[in-house]
Amino acid sequence: MTAQLQASRRGGREARRTIRTAPKIDMLPTLKRGVPVVEPMDAEQVERIHEASLAILEDVGVVFRDPIAIEDWKRVGADVRPDDRVYLDRGLVMELIKTIPSRIEYFARDPSKNVELGGPNSIFVPMTGAPYMRDLDDVRRGPTIADLGTFHKLAHMMPALHSSAHHIVEPMDIVVAHRHLHITYSSMKHSDKIFMGMTTSPKNAEDVLDMCEILFGEGFLETHAVTTGNCNGNSPLVWDQVMLGAMRAFCRRNQPVLCSPFVLGGANTPASTAAAVAQLNAEALSALAYTQLVRKGCPAIYGHYLSTVSMQSGAPMAGTPEISLMNFMIGQMARRYNVPWRTSNLLGGAKVFDAQAGYESAMTMMAVLMSGANYIWHSAGWNEAGMHCSIAKFVVDAEVCDMGYRMTQGIQWDDFDEALAAVRDVGPGGHYLGHPHTQANFERAFFIPKLFDNNSIEQWYADGSKDIKQRALEHARRLLAEYQEPALEIAKDEELRAYIERRSREIPAVDALNDEY
């Protein structure tokens, strides 16, 4: 009898655990911030950064290494010198950025997964660009297109991730010139959430947007945001032809683009937090203004990538106090200009998924959430300064985003009176475990993590003494085993495949960017 009772209890415990850890793939809606933002600068200091940035644009200038951009700036009367340096009048810059929409609504293949951006509205987007990965056996290796599909599937099943991104990892088995086509198809095929669009060359950007037109229908992009391009600046104060050409491709099709200076604090900015932000702000303003020369009123996002540089090794560092301060400051500047803004989340320089990875990521994320960022990129998988994406860290980061989502929503008051009534029911010395209010609300009252272990040490031993990495990899395997593809319409799928086949014939299969075909 005792053995039967123990078996029954074990079976009940296992059943509860199975229910608790079963994959939940309903995407969380847009995060609507319900907590105050951290603003370390007073109004005078915000204006000091603003004035310093405008002075940089007027007195130092920005190089636009692109003949089309140079002609665009000449057309509106900017002071353009023979070295492609453009000196921008502050009045012109401020007039241009006034036409950038303050809010963006994104449309997904599944309309229930549409999201909003700007103001109090934020979304989490996975990392991209890793040339290596740590796989389901935690082996560091080069990724393939199948591995990219694995990450797109996981992103599809993570409730707090609002996007499948694009090249989360680089598919090394596809030649560079054709890679953008297969990356875009994987983003579309394995998830019905929004996704990012490749900007590795102007021609590649046009291909991506053509594929979006196939997916969503002719003319849809003209009035609906469906993808996001990222254009990095060459700090200090340079925008190159490849990025500007890709920017124009997105702006002409009315699709949002991230205008992203690439900050390595102390290397390509002054070794000063405040001065680095002044330079970054000038760079971002110059690109944001340019988007409106291409197409007045097109959506654009104040972007950046933040890192500080070790003065010992020259390596980029994540999770440092100055990065948090810069995030707070940039949030204030973006709100001053009333434009949505992007930052990077859950960054780390650790080589494996260890305590360093967790501490650096947590430090970054808390600042990101409290700074009021809208487009929260690199939210899952980032490690080794972005050199690899870890499957284990990817699924844990996604759960941490879920926790951050809950915190940033703010305090829930909808059951306050009912909960207070429970105090009268229970009275002194009682407990709430069996109270109807607790039974009705325990799942939503307090976040219950799936991957963090809070059991007793005895229970942890009984469950196999597994660390967070082991639990995460088991969880990823279970998710992938239960993944159900959100099937594309057959006609659209065939048209996308035909497009890829045609462009693959037209573009030479070389390991170089497609600049001409």
XYZ file of C-alpha atoms in Angstrom:
517
model
C 0.000 0.000 0.000
C 2.812 2.376 0.922
C 4.625 1.644 -2.351
C 1.402 2.240 -4.301
C 0.861 5.525 -2.483
C 4.419 6.643 -3.199
C 4.060 5.683 -6.863
C 0.778 7.564 -7.014
C 2.379 10.645 -5.505
C 5.318 10.423 -7.887
C 2.916 10.035 -10.803
C 0.898 13.032 -9.660
C 4.045 15.100 -9.237
C 5.271 14.104 -12.700
C 1.874 14.919 -14.206
C 1.897 18.366 -12.598
C 5.453 18.966 -13.780
C 4.489 17.936 -17.324
C 1.595 20.379 -17.322
C 3.740 23.127 -15.818
C 6.566 22.664 -18.330
C 4.428 21.962 -21.413
C 5.312 24.362 -24.241
C 3.119 27.443 -24.318
C 3.392 29.084 -27.702
C 0.765 31.815 -27.505
C 2.763 34.973 -28.160
C 2.500 37.698 -25.573
C 1.018 40.894 -27.015
C 2.998 44.111 -27.353
C 4.652 45.016 -24.059
C 2.953 48.163 -22.796
C 5.221 49.677 -20.190
C 3.545 50.299 -16.835
C 6.560 51.413 -14.798
C 8.417 54.748 -14.861
C 11.551 55.094 -16.943
C 14.920 55.989 -15.420
C 16.048 59.438 -16.546
C 19.403 60.413 -15.008
C 19.680 63.671 -16.984
C 17.707 66.740 -16.032
C 16.155 68.940 -18.720
C 19.222 71.168 -18.903
C 21.525 68.177 -19.453
C 19.269 66.754 -22.182
C 19.514 70.087 -23.982
C 23.277 70.126 -23.449
C 23.589 66.777 -25.281
C 21.178 67.997 -27.964
C 23.105 71.226 -28.571
C 26.445 69.401 -28.593
C 25.128 66.949 -31.194
C 23.828 69.721 -33.446
C 27.150 71.524 -33.117
C 28.936 68.349 -34.269
C 26.654 68.163 -37.315
C 27.213 71.844 -38.166
C 30.925 72.211 -37.349
C 32.453 68.739 -37.808
C 30.046 67.259 -40.323
C 29.200 63.693 -41.318
C 30.714 61.793 -44.242
C 28.170 60.188 -46.600
C 30.228 57.883 -48.824
C 27.527 57.569 -51.443
C 26.974 59.697 -54.563
C 23.185 59.416 -54.408
C 23.091 60.594 -50.792
C 25.423 63.471 -51.654
C 23.071 64.619 -54.404
C 20.087 64.257 -52.053
C 21.755 66.517 -49.498
C 22.728 69.063 -52.158
C 19.124 69.137 -53.312
C 17.973 70.491 -49.917
C 20.814 72.996 -49.620
C 23.173 71.199 -47.249
C 26.816 72.315 -47.223
C 28.570 69.468 -49.075
C 32.360 69.505 -49.414
C 34.478 67.635 -52.004
C 35.522 64.993 -49.455
C 31.846 63.885 -49.146
C 31.600 65.567 -45.790
C 28.155 67.040 -45.263
C 27.676 69.897 -42.814
C 24.097 69.842 -41.607
C 22.211 72.906 -40.471
C 20.371 72.242 -37.220
C 17.160 73.736 -38.501
C 17.180 71.409 -41.515
C 17.840 68.345 -39.357
C 15.098 69.125 -36.876
C 12.615 69.929 -39.619
C 13.285 66.589 -41.309
C 12.973 64.376 -38.251
C 9.632 65.951 -37.333
C 8.026 63.885 -40.099
C 9.124 60.509 -38.651
C 6.098 58.673 -37.198
C 6.228 58.343 -33.416
C 4.415 54.969 -33.514
C 4.665 51.960 -35.817
C 2.201 49.108 -36.170
C 3.771 45.907 -37.505
C 1.707 43.365 -39.413
C 2.562 39.675 -39.075
C 1.555 36.735 -41.259
C -0.739 35.758 -38.373
C -2.739 38.935 -37.613
C -3.055 37.921 -33.956
C 0.720 38.511 -33.741
C 0.690 42.093 -34.948
C 2.607 44.393 -32.597
C 3.036 48.108 -31.884
C 6.193 50.125 -31.414
C 6.871 53.530 -29.933
C 5.820 55.452 -26.834
C 5.166 52.889 -24.080
C 5.053 49.990 -26.591
C 7.996 47.596 -26.842
C 8.881 44.266 -28.459
C 11.586 41.630 -27.857
C 13.597 40.437 -30.884
C 16.200 37.596 -30.853
C 19.885 38.138 -31.559
C 21.245 38.037 -35.096
C 24.524 37.746 -36.928
C 26.364 34.986 -35.041
C 29.019 33.245 -37.177
C 29.063 30.320 -34.711
C 26.545 28.520 -32.541
C 26.401 26.230 -29.535
C 24.104 23.418 -30.539
C 21.822 20.961 -28.695
C 24.949 19.160 -27.440
C 26.506 22.511 -26.455
C 29.181 22.107 -29.132
C 30.548 25.322 -30.659
C 30.529 25.013 -34.444
C 29.648 26.709 -37.708
C 25.891 26.897 -38.405
C 23.930 25.674 -41.417
C 20.632 26.742 -42.945
C 18.990 23.892 -40.998
C 20.420 25.334 -37.781
C 18.986 28.726 -38.662
C 15.630 27.006 -39.112
C 16.012 25.523 -35.633
C 16.403 28.984 -34.137
C 13.466 30.337 -36.136
C 11.338 27.467 -34.821
C 12.394 28.188 -31.239
C 11.683 31.903 -31.691
C 8.248 30.999 -33.011
C 7.520 29.015 -29.829
C 8.840 31.555 -27.300
C 5.899 33.596 -25.914
C 7.935 36.696 -25.077
C 9.729 36.897 -28.436
C 7.743 39.003 -30.883
C 9.882 38.321 -33.955
C 11.761 35.517 -35.663
C 14.498 38.058 -36.596
C 16.533 37.047 -39.703
C 20.056 35.534 -39.667
C 20.151 34.599 -36.000
C 23.125 32.491 -37.076
C 24.960 32.673 -40.409
C 24.124 29.660 -42.625
C 27.660 28.818 -43.726
C 26.501 26.121 -46.168
C 24.906 28.756 -48.429
C 27.131 30.949 -50.622
C 27.210 34.549 -49.442
C 25.631 35.957 -52.616
C 22.511 33.783 -52.191
C 22.371 33.701 -48.409
C 19.871 36.540 -47.987
C 17.266 34.679 -50.055
C 17.361 31.530 -47.937
C 17.536 33.473 -44.660
C 14.410 35.412 -45.604
C 12.558 32.276 -46.642
C 13.474 30.561 -43.358
C 12.170 33.589 -41.413
C 8.878 33.409 -43.303
C 8.469 29.630 -43.386
C 9.181 28.629 -39.794
C 7.275 31.384 -38.025
C 4.245 33.582 -38.623
C 5.576 36.375 -36.416
C 7.172 39.533 -37.805
C 10.780 39.257 -38.966
C 13.786 41.352 -39.942
C 14.996 41.998 -43.480
C 18.582 41.626 -44.693
C 20.443 44.846 -45.527
C 23.783 43.344 -46.551
C 23.590 45.221 -49.864
C 21.044 47.439 -51.631
C 20.231 44.638 -54.104
C 19.794 42.153 -51.265
C 17.442 44.566 -49.521
C 15.374 44.856 -52.698
C 15.166 41.058 -52.945
C 13.942 40.828 -49.352
C 11.270 43.436 -49.984
C 10.176 41.677 -53.165
C 9.742 38.475 -51.141
C 7.723 40.425 -48.562
C 5.518 41.656 -51.392
C 4.917 38.049 -52.445
C 4.092 37.014 -48.880
C 1.730 39.868 -48.052
C 0.364 40.798 -51.451
C 0.912 43.495 -54.026
C 0.729 47.005 -52.605
C 0.509 45.870 -48.967
C 3.936 47.239 -48.012
C 2.982 50.692 -49.205
C 0.746 51.170 -46.156
C 1.825 48.437 -43.727
C 5.099 47.780 -41.861
C 5.958 44.071 -42.120
C 9.744 43.912 -41.673
C 12.658 45.940 -40.292
C 16.022 46.771 -41.831
C 19.132 47.627 -39.860
C 21.743 50.052 -41.162
C 24.907 50.442 -39.104
C 27.006 53.572 -39.177
C 30.792 53.550 -39.321
C 31.503 55.521 -36.200
C 32.867 58.086 -35.916
C 30.603 60.091 -38.208
C 30.574 58.024 -41.408
C 27.705 56.389 -43.330
C 28.810 54.140 -46.194
C 27.329 53.373 -49.588
C 26.155 49.821 -48.812
C 24.176 50.833 -45.746
C 22.759 53.980 -47.350
C 21.653 52.043 -50.423
C 19.893 49.453 -48.263
C 18.347 52.264 -46.219
C 16.913 53.815 -49.375
C 15.471 50.456 -50.466
C 13.544 50.127 -47.206
C 12.472 53.759 -47.032
C 11.184 53.759 -50.606
C 8.970 50.775 -49.775
C 7.807 52.496 -46.551
C 9.400 49.871 -44.289
C 11.047 50.811 -40.970
C 14.815 50.988 -40.789
C 17.044 51.118 -37.713
C 19.558 53.976 -37.981
C 22.291 52.455 -35.848
C 25.632 54.028 -34.959
C 28.007 51.296 -33.783
C 29.603 52.448 -30.539
C 32.835 51.004 -29.174
C 33.245 53.426 -26.310
C 36.815 54.697 -26.054
C 37.769 53.363 -29.506
C 35.423 55.059 -31.982
C 33.964 57.548 -29.502
C 35.578 59.731 -26.856
C 36.467 57.942 -23.621
C 33.602 59.717 -21.891
C 30.050 58.485 -21.400
C 28.382 61.856 -21.961
C 30.545 62.825 -24.954
C 30.072 59.364 -26.509
C 26.303 59.860 -26.338
C 26.621 63.320 -27.912
C 28.522 61.821 -30.868
C 26.149 58.851 -31.180
C 23.177 61.200 -31.074
C 24.641 63.297 -33.880
C 25.198 60.196 -36.006
C 21.689 58.896 -35.384
C 20.112 62.283 -36.158
C 21.982 62.540 -39.452
C 20.676 59.152 -40.602
C 17.150 59.709 -39.303
C 17.048 62.986 -41.192
C 18.275 61.277 -44.354
C 15.424 58.747 -44.272
C 13.030 61.656 -44.662
C 14.912 62.927 -47.703
C 14.300 59.535 -49.295
C 10.622 59.437 -48.411
C 8.930 62.010 -46.222
C 6.900 60.351 -43.457
C 8.430 56.886 -43.797
C 8.950 55.056 -40.472
C 12.436 55.110 -38.969
C 13.868 54.023 -35.635
C 16.640 55.659 -33.608
C 19.104 52.785 -33.338
C 22.495 52.029 -31.876
C 24.771 49.259 -30.712
C 26.543 50.002 -27.442
C 29.763 48.552 -26.145
C 32.750 49.802 -24.218
C 36.281 48.722 -25.049
C 38.713 47.155 -22.615
C 41.723 49.410 -22.318
C 43.744 46.273 -21.486
C 42.909 44.107 -24.503
C 40.905 46.248 -26.915
C 38.046 43.732 -26.760
C 34.432 44.966 -26.599
C 32.775 44.613 -23.198
C 29.124 44.065 -22.288
C 27.212 44.635 -19.085
C 29.363 47.540 -17.921
C 27.875 50.388 -15.850
C 28.538 52.918 -18.606
C 26.437 50.955 -21.116
C 23.509 51.125 -18.718
C 23.980 54.861 -18.284
C 24.146 55.343 -22.057
C 20.899 53.415 -22.492
C 19.173 55.677 -19.974
C 20.533 58.770 -21.729
C 19.669 57.622 -25.259
C 16.128 56.864 -24.131
C 15.810 60.454 -22.993
C 17.153 61.771 -26.289
C 14.831 59.600 -28.413
C 11.850 60.760 -26.370
C 12.967 64.357 -26.862
C 12.695 63.805 -30.631
C 9.509 61.710 -30.289
C 10.838 58.787 -32.340
C 10.870 55.056 -31.497
C 14.246 53.707 -30.469
C 16.156 50.455 -30.469
C 18.724 49.002 -28.106
C 20.457 45.669 -27.512
C 19.463 43.282 -24.754
C 20.951 40.377 -22.761
C 24.475 40.922 -24.072
C 27.546 39.177 -22.709
C 31.155 38.385 -23.464
C 31.284 34.972 -21.750
C 32.559 32.110 -23.885
C 30.102 29.598 -22.391
C 26.704 29.785 -20.746
C 27.969 30.448 -17.230
C 27.584 32.871 -14.339
C 29.388 35.634 -16.241
C 26.890 35.279 -19.090
C 24.013 35.543 -16.633
C 25.356 38.528 -14.701
C 26.268 40.525 -17.820
C 22.925 39.780 -19.460
C 20.935 40.666 -16.339
C 22.830 43.944 -15.920
C 22.102 44.887 -19.527
C 18.460 43.851 -19.484
C 17.517 45.753 -16.349
C 18.881 48.970 -17.827
C 17.157 48.289 -21.163
C 13.781 47.763 -19.519
C 14.105 50.803 -17.273
C 15.309 53.020 -20.115
C 12.038 52.626 -22.034
C 13.494 51.053 -25.187
C 10.995 50.105 -27.903
C 12.751 47.729 -30.314
C 14.628 45.452 -27.924
C 17.000 43.531 -30.163
C 19.485 40.722 -29.335
C 17.056 39.477 -26.697
C 17.918 35.773 -26.917
C 21.049 33.692 -27.445
C 23.824 36.299 -27.476
C 27.173 35.180 -26.039
C 30.894 35.616 -26.704
C 30.335 39.258 -27.740
C 27.930 38.041 -30.433
C 30.322 35.518 -31.957
C 28.009 32.629 -31.132
C 24.356 32.005 -30.417
C 23.748 29.391 -27.747
C 20.610 27.255 -27.923
C 20.687 26.833 -24.142
C 21.021 30.573 -23.543
C 18.436 31.288 -26.271
C 15.623 29.490 -24.447
C 16.678 30.781 -21.012
C 16.956 34.350 -22.319
C 13.467 34.027 -23.792
C 12.131 33.062 -20.369
C 14.015 35.967 -18.792
C 12.313 38.249 -21.337
C 9.013 36.780 -20.135
C 9.994 37.744 -16.587
C 11.050 41.215 -17.708
C 7.773 41.572 -19.591
C 5.846 40.800 -16.407
C 7.863 43.279 -14.339
C 7.691 46.090 -16.891
C 3.918 45.787 -17.216
C 3.772 47.204 -13.729
C 1.498 46.541 -10.796
C -1.782 44.769 -11.491
C -4.738 46.225 -9.549
C -7.653 44.372 -11.118
C -8.124 41.914 -8.205
C -7.065 44.224 -5.374
C -10.437 44.299 -3.616
C -10.914 40.534 -3.945
C -7.448 39.909 -2.502
C -8.130 42.245 0.415
C -11.344 40.356 1.110
C -9.226 37.214 1.471
C -7.361 38.904 4.334
C -10.651 39.184 6.230
C -11.523 35.564 5.428
C -8.192 34.106 6.567
C -7.550 36.330 9.568
C -4.587 36.130 11.964
C -2.549 32.918 11.989
C -4.197 31.310 8.953
C -2.900 30.610 5.479
C -4.036 31.455 1.964
C -3.104 28.262 0.110
C -6.626 26.866 0.021
C -8.486 30.142 -0.304
C -10.640 30.515 -3.462
C -8.818 33.725 -4.436
C -5.461 31.948 -4.277
C -6.775 28.986 -6.231
C -8.127 31.301 -8.916
C -5.087 33.568 -9.154
C -1.938 31.661 -8.154
C -0.792 31.130 -11.754
C -0.954 34.800 -12.673
C -0.169 36.341 -9.290
C 3.504 35.382 -9.277
C 5.709 34.402 -12.203
C 6.565 30.698 -12.131
C 9.719 30.015 -14.169
C 10.025 26.761 -16.086
C 13.791 26.646 -16.379
C 14.946 28.068 -13.052
C 15.015 25.473 -10.277
C 13.596 26.617 -6.932
C 12.959 23.187 -5.428
C 14.612 21.855 -2.298
C 18.085 20.377 -2.620
C 16.581 16.945 -2.036
C 14.134 17.393 -4.916
C 16.933 18.717 -7.117
C 18.958 15.569 -6.406
C 15.912 13.404 -7.121
C 15.422 15.144 -10.470
C 18.990 14.374 -11.560
C 20.991 17.335 -10.167
C 20.703 19.164 -13.487
C 22.129 22.627 -13.952
C 20.407 25.369 -15.927
C 22.203 24.474 -19.166
C 21.064 20.843 -19.014
C 17.484 21.840 -18.272
C 17.541 24.404 -21.073
C 18.812 21.947 -23.682
C 16.207 19.351 -22.661
C 13.533 22.048 -22.923
C 14.767 23.046 -26.394
C 14.661 19.427 -27.571
C 11.113 19.066 -26.263
C 10.026 22.280 -27.992
C 11.510 21.187 -31.297
C 9.867 17.767 -31.010
C 6.485 19.452 -30.516
C 6.960 22.243 -33.081
C 4.167 22.599 -35.607
C 4.973 24.639 -38.684
C 2.577 27.525 -39.389
C 2.122 26.455 -42.992
C 2.425 29.012 -45.762
C -0.332 29.217 -48.347
C 0.666 26.791 -51.090
C 0.538 29.415 -53.854
C 2.654 31.890 -51.878
C 5.149 29.182 -50.945
C 5.520 28.170 -54.588
C 5.946 31.783 -55.665
C 8.601 32.403 -53.000
C 10.519 29.282 -54.021
C 10.317 30.273 -57.676
C 11.643 33.730 -56.813
C 14.591 32.224 -54.939
C 15.350 29.893 -57.853
C 15.222 32.727 -60.365
C 17.379 35.099 -58.326
C 19.849 32.300 -57.610
C 20.283 31.873 -61.362
C 20.676 35.614 -61.893
C 23.139 36.243 -59.045
C 26.576 34.606 -59.499
C 27.148 31.991 -56.796
C 30.165 33.613 -55.164
C 31.234 34.280 -51.615
C 30.734 38.005 -51.952
C 27.852 40.395 -51.481
C 25.410 40.916 -54.327
C 26.084 44.512 -55.336
C 25.313 44.352 -59.037
C 22.747 41.674 -59.886
